[in-house]
C-alpha cells in the first residue's frame, strides 16, 4: 500500500482578538500599602523581643563587668538602673509601632503592652531558671511603651505644624 498523502492542517477560525496595549517604557514599582510597613516592623520587633525575653540566661551578663567598672567611676550608674533603662528602651518600639497599626483603637496600646509584659515575666518565672521576673520590669516596659506613644505623638505634631508652615 502506498503511503497516504499527508493530511493538511485544518485552518483555525479567525477570532477577533483585541490588540494588546503597548508595554510601558519602565515598569512602575509595586505599591506598598502604608499599613504593611508598620506591620512588618512590628513583626520583626516582636521576634527580637521574644529572643531577648526568652533567652535562657540574662542578656546583660556579658556587659555586667563593664557596668560594674563604670559604676565604680560614676556611682549613679548601677546595674539595676541600667537594667531599668534598658527595659524602658526595649518597649519604646512597641509604643511607636502599635499605634500606627491600631489607628482607631490607640487606647488599647498600653493594656496590650501590660498583657505582653506580664506574660513575658510570668513565662520567665515558670520556664527559665536563670531569669528573675520582676515587677520593676513590668513598670519599666509600660513606661517604655508610654514613651514610645509620646514620641510618636510629638513627631506627628511637629510634622503637622511643619506642613502648616509650608502652606
PDB file of N, CA and C in Angstrom, residues 19-120:
ATOM      1  N   UNK A  19      -6.233  44.058  20.139  1.00  0.00           N
ATOM      2  CA  UNK A  19      -4.778  44.273  20.156  1.00  0.00           C
ATOM      3  C   UNK A  19      -4.301  44.522  21.585  1.00  0.00           C
ATOM      4  N   UNK A  20      -3.097  44.100  21.865  1.00  0.00           N
ATOM      5  CA  UNK A  20      -2.512  44.316  23.188  1.00  0.00           C
ATOM      6  C   UNK A  20      -2.153  45.778  23.360  1.00  0.00           C
ATOM      7  N   UNK A  21      -2.321  46.276  24.586  1.00  0.00           N
ATOM      8  CA  UNK A  21      -1.875  47.652  24.810  1.00  0.00           C
ATOM      9  C   UNK A  21      -0.348  47.679  24.799  1.00  0.00           C
ATOM     10  N   UNK A  22       0.221  48.792  24.443  1.00  0.00           N
ATOM     11  CA  UNK A  22       1.691  48.855  24.397  1.00  0.00           C
ATOM     12  C   UNK A  22       2.271  48.722  25.803  1.00  0.00           C
ATOM     13  N   UNK A  23       3.434  48.108  25.901  1.00  0.00           N
ATOM     14  CA  UNK A  23       4.108  47.962  27.181  1.00  0.00           C
ATOM     15  C   UNK A  23       4.676  49.302  27.611  1.00  0.00           C
ATOM     16  N   UNK A  24       4.661  49.566  28.929  1.00  0.00           N
ATOM     17  CA  UNK A  24       5.234  50.836  29.385  1.00  0.00           C
ATOM     18  C   UNK A  24       6.752  50.815  29.210  1.00  0.00           C
ATOM     19  N   UNK A  25       7.317  51.996  29.089  1.00  0.00           N
ATOM     20  CA  UNK A  25       8.767  52.103  28.915  1.00  0.00           C
ATOM     21  C   UNK A  25       9.491  51.578  30.153  1.00  0.00           C
ATOM     22  N   UNK A  26       8.953  51.883  31.320  1.00  0.00           N
ATOM     23  CA  UNK A  26       9.512  51.348  32.564  1.00  0.00           C
ATOM     24  C   UNK A  26       8.371  50.745  33.365  1.00  0.00           C
ATOM     25  N   UNK A  27       8.693  49.740  34.104  1.00  0.00           N
ATOM     26  CA  UNK A  27       7.675  49.100  34.937  1.00  0.00           C
ATOM     27  C   UNK A  27       7.642  49.830  36.270  1.00  0.00           C
ATOM     28  N   UNK A  28       6.468  50.337  36.648  1.00  0.00           N
ATOM     29  CA  UNK A  28       6.402  51.067  37.919  1.00  0.00           C
ATOM     30  C   UNK A  28       6.602  50.102  39.087  1.00  0.00           C
ATOM     31  N   UNK A  29       7.201  50.582  40.188  1.00  0.00           N
ATOM     32  CA  UNK A  29       7.395  49.707  41.342  1.00  0.00           C
ATOM     33  C   UNK A  29       6.042  49.328  41.938  1.00  0.00           C
ATOM     34  N   UNK A  30       5.967  48.169  42.564  1.00  0.00           N
ATOM     35  CA  UNK A  30       4.689  47.780  43.162  1.00  0.00           C
ATOM     36  C   UNK A  30       4.337  48.738  44.295  1.00  0.00           C
ATOM     37  N   UNK A  31       3.064  48.995  44.442  1.00  0.00           N
ATOM     38  CA  UNK A  31       2.619  49.889  45.507  1.00  0.00           C
ATOM     39  C   UNK A  31       2.642  49.146  46.829  1.00  0.00           C
ATOM     40  N   UNK A  32       3.200  49.776  47.829  1.00  0.00           N
ATOM     41  CA  UNK A  32       3.237  49.191  49.165  1.00  0.00           C
ATOM     42  C   UNK A  32       2.225  49.931  50.006  1.00  0.00           C
ATOM     43  N   UNK A  33       1.332  49.180  50.596  1.00  0.00           N
ATOM     44  CA  UNK A  33       0.353  49.816  51.465  1.00  0.00           C
ATOM     45  C   UNK A  33       1.052  50.356  52.689  1.00  0.00           C
ATOM     46  N   UNK A  34       0.615  51.500  53.145  1.00  0.00           N
ATOM     47  CA  UNK A  34       1.242  52.124  54.304  1.00  0.00           C
ATOM     48  C   UNK A  34       1.172  51.233  55.539  1.00  0.00           C
ATOM     49  N   UNK A  35       0.097  50.528  55.701  1.00  0.00           N
ATOM     50  CA  UNK A  35      -0.066  49.711  56.898  1.00  0.00           C
ATOM     51  C   UNK A  35       0.905  48.549  56.923  1.00  0.00           C
ATOM     52  N   UNK A  36       1.381  48.097  55.775  1.00  0.00           N
ATOM     53  CA  UNK A  36       2.242  46.920  55.764  1.00  0.00           C
ATOM     54  C   UNK A  36       3.616  47.210  56.355  1.00  0.00           C
ATOM     55  N   UNK A  37       4.116  48.420  56.230  1.00  0.00           N
ATOM     56  CA  UNK A  37       5.434  48.740  56.772  1.00  0.00           C
ATOM     57  C   UNK A  37       5.427  48.660  58.298  1.00  0.00           C
ATOM     58  N   UNK A  38       4.486  49.295  58.999  1.00  0.00           N
ATOM     59  CA  UNK A  38       4.455  49.132  60.459  1.00  0.00           C
ATOM     60  C   UNK A  38       4.197  47.690  60.888  1.00  0.00           C
ATOM     61  N   UNK A  39       3.384  46.965  60.141  1.00  0.00           N
ATOM     62  CA  UNK A  39       3.104  45.573  60.499  1.00  0.00           C
ATOM     63  C   UNK A  39       4.378  44.740  60.386  1.00  0.00           C
ATOM     64  N   UNK A  40       5.121  44.920  59.300  1.00  0.00           N
ATOM     65  CA  UNK A  40       6.380  44.178  59.136  1.00  0.00           C
ATOM     66  C   UNK A  40       7.397  44.584  60.200  1.00  0.00           C
ATOM     67  N   UNK A  41       7.476  45.867  60.490  1.00  0.00           N
ATOM     68  CA  UNK A  41       8.403  46.333  61.519  1.00  0.00           C
ATOM     69  C   UNK A  41       8.026  45.768  62.882  1.00  0.00           C
ATOM     70  N   UNK A  42       6.726  45.741  63.185  1.00  0.00           N
ATOM     71  CA  UNK A  42       6.270  45.181  64.456  1.00  0.00           C
ATOM     72  C   UNK A  42       6.576  43.690  64.535  1.00  0.00           C
ATOM     73  N   UNK A  43       6.394  42.984  63.438  1.00  0.00           N
ATOM     74  CA  UNK A  43       6.694  41.545  63.427  1.00  0.00           C
ATOM     75  C   UNK A  43       8.181  41.307  63.706  1.00  0.00           C
ATOM     76  N   UNK A  44       9.049  42.063  63.062  1.00  0.00           N
ATOM     77  CA  UNK A  44      10.482  41.934  63.319  1.00  0.00           C
ATOM     78  C   UNK A  44      10.842  42.288  64.750  1.00  0.00           C
ATOM     79  N   UNK A  45      10.214  43.350  65.257  1.00  0.00           N
ATOM     80  CA  UNK A  45      10.448  43.761  66.647  1.00  0.00           C
ATOM     81  C   UNK A  45      10.004  42.676  67.618  1.00  0.00           C
ATOM     82  N   UNK A  46       8.837  42.070  67.366  1.00  0.00           N
ATOM     83  CA  UNK A  46       8.335  41.025  68.271  1.00  0.00           C
ATOM     84  C   UNK A  46       9.233  39.797  68.273  1.00  0.00           C
ATOM     85  N   UNK A  47       9.820  39.480  67.130  1.00  0.00           N
ATOM     86  CA  UNK A  47      10.783  38.365  67.085  1.00  0.00           C
ATOM     87  C   UNK A  47      11.992  38.694  67.952  1.00  0.00           C
ATOM     88  N   UNK A  48      12.527  39.916  67.791  1.00  0.00           N
ATOM     89  CA  UNK A  48      13.678  40.329  68.603  1.00  0.00           C
ATOM     90  C   UNK A  48      13.315  40.366  70.090  1.00  0.00           C
ATOM     91  N   UNK A  49      12.126  40.865  70.403  1.00  0.00           N
ATOM     92  CA  UNK A  49      11.668  40.923  71.793  1.00  0.00           C
ATOM     93  C   UNK A  49      11.571  39.523  72.395  1.00  0.00           C
ATOM     94  N   UNK A  50      11.031  38.586  71.629  1.00  0.00           N
ATOM     95  CA  UNK A  50      10.917  37.210  72.117  1.00  0.00           C
ATOM     96  C   UNK A  50      12.293  36.595  72.364  1.00  0.00           C
ATOM     97  N   UNK A  51      13.231  36.855  71.467  1.00  0.00           N
ATOM     98  CA  UNK A  51      14.588  36.333  71.659  1.00  0.00           C
ATOM     99  C   UNK A  51      15.222  36.899  72.926  1.00  0.00           C
ATOM    100  N   UNK A  52      15.054  38.185  73.147  1.00  0.00           N
ATOM    101  CA  UNK A  52      15.615  38.820  74.339  1.00  0.00           C
ATOM    102  C   UNK A  52      14.909  38.320  75.594  1.00  0.00           C
ATOM    103  N   UNK A  53      13.588  38.280  75.558  1.00  0.00           N
ATOM    104  CA  UNK A  53      12.811  37.926  76.746  1.00  0.00           C
ATOM    105  C   UNK A  53      12.990  36.467  77.149  1.00  0.00           C
ATOM    106  N   UNK A  54      13.140  35.582  76.174  1.00  0.00           N
ATOM    107  CA  UNK A  54      13.189  34.159  76.494  1.00  0.00           C
ATOM    108  C   UNK A  54      14.571  33.541  76.298  1.00  0.00           C
ATOM    109  N   UNK A  55      15.598  34.395  76.243  1.00  0.00           N
ATOM    110  CA  UNK A  55      16.959  33.880  76.207  1.00  0.00           C
ATOM    111  C   UNK A  55      17.209  33.173  77.537  1.00  0.00           C
ATOM    112  N   UNK A  56      17.826  32.001  77.521  1.00  0.00           N
ATOM    113  CA  UNK A  56      17.922  31.214  78.756  1.00  0.00           C
ATOM    114  C   UNK A  56      18.731  31.863  79.883  1.00  0.00           C
ATOM    115  N   UNK A  57      19.679  32.725  79.537  1.00  0.00           N
ATOM    116  CA  UNK A  57      20.464  33.418  80.563  1.00  0.00           C
ATOM    117  C   UNK A  57      20.214  34.912  80.433  1.00  0.00           C
ATOM    118  N   UNK A  58      20.505  35.690  81.474  1.00  0.00           N
ATOM    119  CA  UNK A  58      20.317  37.144  81.360  1.00  0.00           C
ATOM    120  C   UNK A  58      21.129  37.709  80.195  1.00  0.00           C
ATOM    121  N   UNK A  59      20.481  38.525  79.386  1.00  0.00           N
ATOM    122  CA  UNK A  59      21.132  39.036  78.172  1.00  0.00           C
ATOM    123  C   UNK A  59      22.217  40.060  78.474  1.00  0.00           C
ATOM    124  N   UNK A  60      22.203  40.626  79.667  1.00  0.00           N
ATOM    125  CA  UNK A  60      23.224  41.616  80.014  1.00  0.00           C
ATOM    126  C   UNK A  60      24.427  40.994  80.725  1.00  0.00           C
ATOM    127  N   UNK A  61      24.495  39.679  80.784  1.00  0.00           N
ATOM    128  CA  UNK A  61      25.585  39.011  81.505  1.00  0.00           C
ATOM    129  C   UNK A  61      26.949  39.382  80.927  1.00  0.00           C
ATOM    130  N   UNK A  62      27.058  39.554  79.637  1.00  0.00           N
ATOM    131  CA  UNK A  62      28.331  39.891  79.010  1.00  0.00           C
ATOM    132  C   UNK A  62      28.816  41.290  79.320  1.00  0.00           C
ATOM    133  N   UNK A  63      27.897  42.213  79.566  1.00  0.00           N
ATOM    134  CA  UNK A  63      28.300  43.601  79.827  1.00  0.00           C
ATOM    135  C   UNK A  63      28.303  43.934  81.312  1.00  0.00           C
ATOM    136  N   UNK A  64      27.961  42.972  82.164  1.00  0.00           N
ATOM    137  CA  UNK A  64      27.919  43.221  83.611  1.00  0.00           C
ATOM    138  C   UNK A  64      29.259  43.724  84.149  1.00  0.00           C
ATOM    139  N   UNK A  65      30.406  43.136  83.752  1.00  0.00           N
ATOM    140  CA  UNK A  65      31.675  43.675  84.256  1.00  0.00           C
ATOM    141  C   UNK A  65      31.916  45.126  83.821  1.00  0.00           C
ATOM    142  N   UNK A  66      31.501  45.475  82.621  1.00  0.00           N
ATOM    143  CA  UNK A  66      31.648  46.853  82.142  1.00  0.00           C
ATOM    144  C   UNK A  66      30.780  47.798  82.978  1.00  0.00           C
ATOM    145  N   UNK A  67      29.554  47.383  83.249  1.00  0.00           N
ATOM    146  CA  UNK A  67      28.657  48.215  84.064  1.00  0.00           C
ATOM    147  C   UNK A  67      29.230  48.378  85.463  1.00  0.00           C
ATOM    148  N   UNK A  68      29.785  47.299  86.027  1.00  0.00           N
ATOM    149  CA  UNK A  68      30.380  47.383  87.359  1.00  0.00           C
ATOM    150  C   UNK A  68      31.583  48.326  87.368  1.00  0.00           C
ATOM    151  N   UNK A  69      32.406  48.266  86.320  1.00  0.00           N
ATOM    152  CA  UNK A  69      33.556  49.174  86.231  1.00  0.00           C
ATOM    153  C   UNK A  69      33.096  50.617  86.103  1.00  0.00           C
ATOM    154  N   UNK A  70      32.068  50.848  85.316  1.00  0.00           N
ATOM    155  CA  UNK A  70      31.504  52.195  85.176  1.00  0.00           C
ATOM    156  C   UNK A  70      30.929  52.677  86.497  1.00  0.00           C
ATOM    157  N   UNK A  71      30.296  51.777  87.205  1.00  0.00           N
ATOM    158  CA  UNK A  71      29.669  52.116  88.477  1.00  0.00           C
ATOM    159  C   UNK A  71      30.707  52.556  89.508  1.00  0.00           C
ATOM    160  N   UNK A  72      31.908  51.968  89.451  1.00  0.00           N
ATOM    161  CA  UNK A  72      32.967  52.394  90.375  1.00  0.00           C
ATOM    162  C   UNK A  72      33.418  53.818  90.072  1.00  0.00           C
ATOM    163  N   UNK A  73      33.401  54.200  88.815  1.00  0.00           N
ATOM    164  CA  UNK A  73      33.820  55.563  88.431  1.00  0.00           C
ATOM    165  C   UNK A  73      32.674  56.568  88.580  1.00  0.00           C
ATOM    166  N   UNK A  74      31.479  56.137  88.180  1.00  0.00           N
ATOM    167  CA  UNK A  74      30.292  57.003  88.263  1.00  0.00           C
ATOM    168  C   UNK A  74      29.247  56.259  89.101  1.00  0.00           C
ATOM    169  N   UNK A  75      29.188  56.549  90.395  1.00  0.00           N
ATOM    170  CA  UNK A  75      28.306  55.764  91.276  1.00  0.00           C
ATOM    171  C   UNK A  75      26.827  55.796  90.902  1.00  0.00           C
ATOM    172  N   UNK A  76      26.403  56.798  90.136  1.00  0.00           N
ATOM    173  CA  UNK A  76      24.992  56.869  89.737  1.00  0.00           C
ATOM    174  C   UNK A  76      24.628  55.778  88.729  1.00  0.00           C
ATOM    175  N   UNK A  77      25.649  55.243  88.028  1.00  0.00           N
ATOM    176  CA  UNK A  77      25.391  54.193  87.041  1.00  0.00           C
ATOM    177  C   UNK A  77      25.527  52.847  87.744  1.00  0.00           C
ATOM    178  N   UNK A  78      24.384  52.276  88.069  1.00  0.00           N
ATOM    179  CA  UNK A  78      24.377  50.971  88.727  1.00  0.00           C
ATOM    180  C   UNK A  78      23.720  49.951  87.811  1.00  0.00           C
ATOM    181  N   UNK A  79      23.966  48.694  88.100  1.00  0.00           N
ATOM    182  CA  UNK A  79      23.378  47.642  87.268  1.00  0.00           C
ATOM    183  C   UNK A  79      21.839  47.685  87.277  1.00  0.00           C
ATOM    184  N   UNK A  80      21.188  47.837  88.439  1.00  0.00           N
ATOM    185  CA  UNK A  80      19.711  47.925  88.416  1.00  0.00           C
ATOM    186  C   UNK A  80      19.191  49.113  87.598  1.00  0.00           C
ATOM    187  N   UNK A  81      19.887  50.243  87.659  1.00  0.00           N
ATOM    188  CA  UNK A  81      19.442  51.417  86.888  1.00  0.00           C
ATOM    189  C   UNK A  81      19.623  51.193  85.388  1.00  0.00           C
ATOM    190  N   UNK A  82      20.737  50.592  85.018  1.00  0.00           N
ATOM    191  CA  UNK A  82      20.973  50.302  83.601  1.00  0.00           C
ATOM    192  C   UNK A  82      19.944  49.303  83.100  1.00  0.00           C
ATOM    193  N   UNK A  83      19.644  48.281  83.908  1.00  0.00           N
ATOM    194  CA  UNK A  83      18.638  47.288  83.516  1.00  0.00           C
ATOM    195  C   UNK A  83      17.259  47.932  83.377  1.00  0.00           C
ATOM    196  N   UNK A  84      16.918  48.839  84.302  1.00  0.00           N
ATOM    197  CA  UNK A  84      15.627  49.531  84.230  1.00  0.00           C
ATOM    198  C   UNK A  84      15.549  50.371  82.952  1.00  0.00           C
ATOM    199  N   UNK A  85      16.622  51.117  82.655  1.00  0.00           N
ATOM    200  CA  UNK A  85      16.648  51.934  81.433  1.00  0.00           C
ATOM    201  C   UNK A  85      16.583  51.058  80.185  1.00  0.00           C
ATOM    202  N   UNK A  86      17.251  49.912  80.213  1.00  0.00           N
ATOM    203  CA  UNK A  86      17.208  49.004  79.056  1.00  0.00           C
ATOM    204  C   UNK A  86      15.800  48.458  78.853  1.00  0.00           C
ATOM    205  N   UNK A  87      15.096  48.164  79.946  1.00  0.00           N
ATOM    206  CA  UNK A  87      13.714  47.686  79.818  1.00  0.00           C
ATOM    207  C   UNK A  87      12.792  48.773  79.279  1.00  0.00           C
ATOM    208  N   UNK A  88      13.064  50.014  79.636  1.00  0.00           N
ATOM    209  CA  UNK A  88      12.284  51.122  79.054  1.00  0.00           C
ATOM    210  C   UNK A  88      12.543  51.171  77.551  1.00  0.00           C
ATOM    211  N   UNK A  89      13.820  51.176  77.177  1.00  0.00           N
ATOM    212  CA  UNK A  89      14.188  51.260  75.756  1.00  0.00           C
ATOM    213  C   UNK A  89      13.645  50.077  74.963  1.00  0.00           C
ATOM    214  N   UNK A  90      13.560  48.916  75.595  1.00  0.00           N
ATOM    215  CA  UNK A  90      13.090  47.714  74.916  1.00  0.00           C
ATOM    216  C   UNK A  90      11.637  47.840  74.449  1.00  0.00           C
ATOM    217  N   UNK A  91      10.811  48.584  75.181  1.00  0.00           N
ATOM    218  CA  UNK A  91       9.398  48.682  74.824  1.00  0.00           C
ATOM    219  C   UNK A  91       9.024  49.979  74.107  1.00  0.00           C
ATOM    220  N   UNK A  92       9.975  50.873  73.865  1.00  0.00           N
ATOM    221  CA  UNK A  92       9.671  52.098  73.109  1.00  0.00           C
ATOM    222  C   UNK A  92       9.146  51.757  71.706  1.00  0.00           C
ATOM    223  N   UNK A  93       9.762  50.818  70.965  1.00  0.00           N
ATOM    224  CA  UNK A  93       9.215  50.480  69.644  1.00  0.00           C
ATOM    225  C   UNK A  93       7.783  49.953  69.719  1.00  0.00           C
ATOM    226  N   UNK A  94       7.445  49.262  70.784  1.00  0.00           N
ATOM    227  CA  UNK A  94       6.081  48.775  70.985  1.00  0.00           C
ATOM    228  C   UNK A  94       5.111  49.955  71.003  1.00  0.00           C
ATOM    229  N   UNK A  95       5.487  51.016  71.738  1.00  0.00           N
ATOM    230  CA  UNK A  95       4.641  52.204  71.848  1.00  0.00           C
ATOM    231  C   UNK A  95       4.599  53.052  70.595  1.00  0.00           C
ATOM    232  N   UNK A  96       5.571  52.880  69.695  1.00  0.00           N
ATOM    233  CA  UNK A  96       5.566  53.617  68.430  1.00  0.00           C
ATOM    234  C   UNK A  96       4.801  52.845  67.364  1.00  0.00           C
ATOM    235  N   UNK A  97       5.083  51.558  67.246  1.00  0.00           N
ATOM    236  CA  UNK A  97       4.533  50.771  66.127  1.00  0.00           C
ATOM    237  C   UNK A  97       3.068  50.379  66.320  1.00  0.00           C
ATOM    238  N   UNK A  98       2.699  50.005  67.530  1.00  0.00           N
ATOM    239  CA  UNK A  98       1.318  49.541  67.732  1.00  0.00           C
ATOM    240  C   UNK A  98       0.274  50.629  67.450  1.00  0.00           C
ATOM    241  N   UNK A  99       0.495  51.899  67.853  1.00  0.00           N
ATOM    242  CA  UNK A  99      -0.496  52.927  67.485  1.00  0.00           C
ATOM    243  C   UNK A  99      -0.593  53.161  65.976  1.00  0.00           C
ATOM    244  N   UNK A 100       0.499  52.909  65.250  1.00  0.00           N
ATOM    245  CA  UNK A 100       0.428  53.055  63.794  1.00  0.00           C
ATOM    246  C   UNK A 100      -0.471  51.984  63.178  1.00  0.00           C
ATOM    247  N   UNK A 101      -0.560  50.843  63.835  1.00  0.00           N
ATOM    248  CA  UNK A 101      -1.394  49.752  63.333  1.00  0.00           C
ATOM    249  C   UNK A 101      -2.818  49.878  63.859  1.00  0.00           C
ATOM    250  N   UNK A 102      -2.960  50.205  65.138  1.00  0.00           N
ATOM    251  CA  UNK A 102      -4.286  50.347  65.761  1.00  0.00           C
ATOM    252  C   UNK A 102      -4.738  51.801  65.702  1.00  0.00           C
ATOM    253  N   UNK A 103      -4.902  52.311  64.511  1.00  0.00           N
ATOM    254  CA  UNK A 103      -5.219  53.738  64.340  1.00  0.00           C
ATOM    255  C   UNK A 103      -6.482  54.161  65.085  1.00  0.00           C
ATOM    256  N   UNK A 104      -7.495  53.337  65.058  1.00  0.00           N
ATOM    257  CA  UNK A 104      -8.769  53.718  65.674  1.00  0.00           C
ATOM    258  C   UNK A 104      -8.922  53.186  67.092  1.00  0.00           C
ATOM    259  N   UNK A 105      -7.921  52.469  67.576  1.00  0.00           N
ATOM    260  CA  UNK A 105      -8.010  51.890  68.920  1.00  0.00           C
ATOM    261  C   UNK A 105      -6.700  52.100  69.674  1.00  0.00           C
ATOM    262  N   UNK A 106      -6.190  53.319  69.630  1.00  0.00           N
ATOM    263  CA  UNK A 106      -4.918  53.609  70.293  1.00  0.00           C
ATOM    264  C   UNK A 106      -4.990  53.430  71.803  1.00  0.00           C
ATOM    265  N   UNK A 107      -6.182  53.540  72.355  1.00  0.00           N
ATOM    266  CA  UNK A 107      -6.322  53.382  73.805  1.00  0.00           C
ATOM    267  C   UNK A 107      -6.028  51.950  74.258  1.00  0.00           C
ATOM    268  N   UNK A 108      -5.914  51.032  73.315  1.00  0.00           N
ATOM    269  CA  UNK A 108      -5.596  49.644  73.654  1.00  0.00           C
ATOM    270  C   UNK A 108      -4.098  49.365  73.735  1.00  0.00           C
ATOM    271  N   UNK A 109      -3.271  50.321  73.340  1.00  0.00           N
ATOM    272  CA  UNK A 109      -1.824  50.077  73.277  1.00  0.00           C
ATOM    273  C   UNK A 109      -1.257  49.742  74.653  1.00  0.00           C
ATOM    274  N   UNK A 110      -1.534  50.562  75.663  1.00  0.00           N
ATOM    275  CA  UNK A 110      -0.974  50.292  76.988  1.00  0.00           C
ATOM    276  C   UNK A 110      -1.545  49.023  77.619  1.00  0.00           C
ATOM    277  N   UNK A 111      -2.847  48.740  77.500  1.00  0.00           N
ATOM    278  CA  UNK A 111      -3.308  47.448  78.015  1.00  0.00           C
ATOM    279  C   UNK A 111      -2.655  46.250  77.307  1.00  0.00           C
ATOM    280  N   UNK A 112      -2.436  46.368  75.995  1.00  0.00           N
ATOM    281  CA  UNK A 112      -1.756  45.284  75.270  1.00  0.00           C
ATOM    282  C   UNK A 112      -0.319  45.161  75.752  1.00  0.00           C
ATOM    283  N   UNK A 113       0.343  46.297  75.979  1.00  0.00           N
ATOM    284  CA  UNK A 113       1.716  46.276  76.496  1.00  0.00           C
ATOM    285  C   UNK A 113       1.757  45.644  77.885  1.00  0.00           C
ATOM    286  N   UNK A 114       0.755  45.944  78.699  1.00  0.00           N
ATOM    287  CA  UNK A 114       0.688  45.344  80.038  1.00  0.00           C
ATOM    288  C   UNK A 114       0.533  43.829  79.951  1.00  0.00           C
ATOM    289  N   UNK A 115      -0.374  43.371  79.107  1.00  0.00           N
ATOM    290  CA  UNK A 115      -0.570  41.923  78.943  1.00  0.00           C
ATOM    291  C   UNK A 115       0.706  41.276  78.422  1.00  0.00           C
ATOM    292  N   UNK A 116       1.358  41.914  77.467  1.00  0.00           N
ATOM    293  CA  UNK A 116       2.583  41.353  76.892  1.00  0.00           C
ATOM    294  C   UNK A 116       3.682  41.240  77.945  1.00  0.00           C
ATOM    295  N   UNK A 117       3.896  42.288  78.714  1.00  0.00           N
ATOM    296  CA  UNK A 117       4.980  42.260  79.694  1.00  0.00           C
ATOM    297  C   UNK A 117       4.685  41.330  80.857  1.00  0.00           C
ATOM    298  N   UNK A 118       3.439  41.261  81.291  1.00  0.00           N
ATOM    299  CA  UNK A 118       3.083  40.313  82.358  1.00  0.00           C
ATOM    300  C   UNK A 118       3.240  38.880  81.845  1.00  0.00           C
ATOM    301  N   UNK A 119       2.880  38.641  80.599  1.00  0.00           N
ATOM    302  CA  UNK A 119       3.059  37.314  80.005  1.00  0.00           C
ATOM    303  C   UNK A 119       4.545  36.947  79.953  1.00  0.00           C
ATOM    304  N   UNK A 120       5.373  37.889  79.536  1.00  0.00           N
ATOM    305  CA  UNK A 120       6.822  37.643  79.463  1.00  0.00           C
ATOM    306  C   UNK A 120       7.383  37.326  80.851  1.00  0.00           C
TER     307      UNK A 120
END
